[in-house]
Coordinates of C-alpha atoms in Angstrom, one line a residue:
X146 CA -68.7 175.9 79.5
X147 CA -71.2 178.3 78.8
X148 CA -73.6 178.8 75.5
X149 CA -75.4 181.4 75.7
X150 CA -76.7 184.6 78.3
X151 CA -79.7 185.8 79.2
X152 CA -79.6 189.1 80.6
X153 CA -83.0 191.0 81.9
X154 CA -83.5 194.2 80.5
X155 CA -83.4 196.3 83.3
X156 CA -80.1 195.3 84.3
X157 CA -78.7 195.6 80.3
X158 CA -80.0 199.1 80.5
X159 CA -78.1 199.8 83.8
X160 CA -75.4 198.3 82.1
X161 CA -75.6 200.9 79.3
X162 CA -76.6 204.1 82.0
X163 CA -73.3 203.2 84.0
X164 CA -71.6 203.2 79.9
X165 CA -72.7 207.0 79.8
X166 CA -72.2 208.1 82.9
X167 CA -68.3 207.1 83.2
X168 CA -68.3 208.2 79.3
X169 CA -65.3 208.9 78.4
X170 CA -63.6 206.2 81.1
X171 CA -64.1 202.8 81.3
X172 CA -66.7 201.1 84.0
X173 CA -66.9 197.7 85.2
X174 CA -69.3 195.7 87.1
X175 CA -69.2 192.2 88.0
X176 CA -71.9 189.7 87.3
X177 CA -74.4 188.2 89.7
X178 CA -77.0 185.8 88.3
X179 CA -76.4 182.1 87.5
X180 CA -75.0 178.9 84.8
X181 CA -77.6 176.0 84.4
X182 CA -76.7 173.9 81.9
X183 CA -74.4 175.9 79.8
X184 CA -77.0 179.1 80.0
X185 CA -76.4 182.2 82.4
X186 CA -78.6 184.4 83.5
X187 CA -77.4 187.8 84.2
X188 CA -79.3 188.8 87.3
X189 CA -77.6 192.2 88.5
X190 CA -75.5 194.0 88.4
X191 CA -73.3 195.1 91.3
X192 CA -70.2 197.2 91.8
X193 CA -67.2 196.2 92.4
X194 CA -64.9 197.4 95.9
X195 CA -62.6 200.3 94.8
X196 CA -63.3 199.9 91.6
X197 CA -61.4 202.1 89.0
X198 CA -62.6 204.1 86.4
X199 CA -59.9 205.4 83.5
X200 CA -59.3 206.3 80.4
X201 CA -58.5 202.9 78.6
X202 CA -58.4 200.6 81.5
X203 CA -60.8 200.0 84.5
X204 CA -60.2 197.6 86.8
X205 CA -60.3 196.5 90.7
X206 CA -59.1 193.6 93.9
X207 CA -60.4 190.7 93.5
X208 CA -59.2 189.4 96.7
X209 CA -61.4 192.8 97.8
X210 CA -64.2 190.9 96.7
X211 CA -66.6 188.3 99.7
X212 CA -66.7 185.3 98.4
X213 CA -70.2 185.5 96.8
X214 CA -70.8 181.8 94.5
X215 CA -73.9 183.8 92.4
X216 CA -71.1 186.3 90.5
X217 CA -70.8 185.1 87.3
X218 CA -68.7 187.1 85.1
X219 CA -67.5 190.9 84.6
X220 CA -69.3 193.5 82.3
X221 CA -67.0 196.8 81.3
X222 CA -67.2 199.8 78.6
X223 CA -65.1 200.3 76.2
X224 CA -65.6 204.0 75.3
X225 CA -64.6 203.4 71.5
X226 CA -67.1 202.3 69.3
X227 CA -65.7 198.4 69.7
X228 CA -67.3 196.3 72.2
X229 CA -64.8 193.6 70.8
X230 CA -62.6 192.0 73.9
X231 CA -59.5 193.2 74.0
X232 CA -56.1 190.8 75.2
X233 CA -56.0 192.2 78.1
X234 CA -59.5 191.8 78.3
X235 CA -59.1 188.5 77.8
X236 CA -55.9 188.2 80.5
X237 CA -57.8 189.9 83.1
X238 CA -60.9 187.1 82.6
X239 CA -62.9 186.3 85.7
X240 CA -66.0 184.0 86.0
X241 CA -68.2 182.7 83.1
X242 CA -68.9 184.8 80.5
X243 CA -68.5 188.0 80.0
X244 CA -70.3 190.9 78.7
X245 CA -68.8 194.6 76.7
X246 CA -70.5 197.7 76.4
X247 CA -69.8 199.8 73.9
X248 CA -70.7 203.4 73.0
X249 CA -72.7 204.9 72.2
X250 CA -74.7 202.9 75.2
X251 CA -77.5 202.7 73.0
X252 CA -79.3 199.5 72.9
X253 CA -78.5 195.7 72.6
X254 CA -76.7 196.1 69.7
X255 CA -73.8 197.9 71.8
X256 CA -72.8 195.6 74.1
X257 CA -71.1 191.6 73.3
X258 CA -71.0 188.9 75.9
X259 CA -68.4 186.4 75.1
X260 CA -66.6 183.6 77.1
X261 CA -63.0 183.4 78.2
X262 CA -61.4 182.5 74.9
X263 CA -63.1 185.5 73.2
X264 CA -65.4 183.4 71.4
X265 CA -68.8 185.6 71.3
X266 CA -72.0 183.9 72.7
X267 CA -75.6 184.8 71.6
X268 CA -76.8 187.4 74.3
X269 CA -80.8 187.3 74.6
X270 CA -82.3 189.9 76.6
X271 CA -85.3 188.9 78.6
X272 CA -88.6 191.5 79.4
X273 CA -89.7 191.3 82.9
X274 CA -92.8 191.5 84.5

């Protein structure tokens, strides 16, 4: 079970930029990294094959994904200013951790991390060297 999520500044900035680029449609990305000792480390973001982006929804077909143990979860955007996971977000949860970036996609305060039950997780941003 994940208790904390770590993300690099460049991955966080990419998630926020993806939200701005797709606004007012939702966007969806895969989280690549690793989970170790209850800590999730997000290293990069990957656009899923044939991802769908629309007003009020986003998605992809999981069966199109290659087998890749480094995919630890999913990030998506909420064009509204509410970064909390919806019921549908929890029903379609995949992996160990989820991230939601909400409008206006300006910084870390617009991003929440959560587990498969919708419990908020601490999100630590790390500056890369």
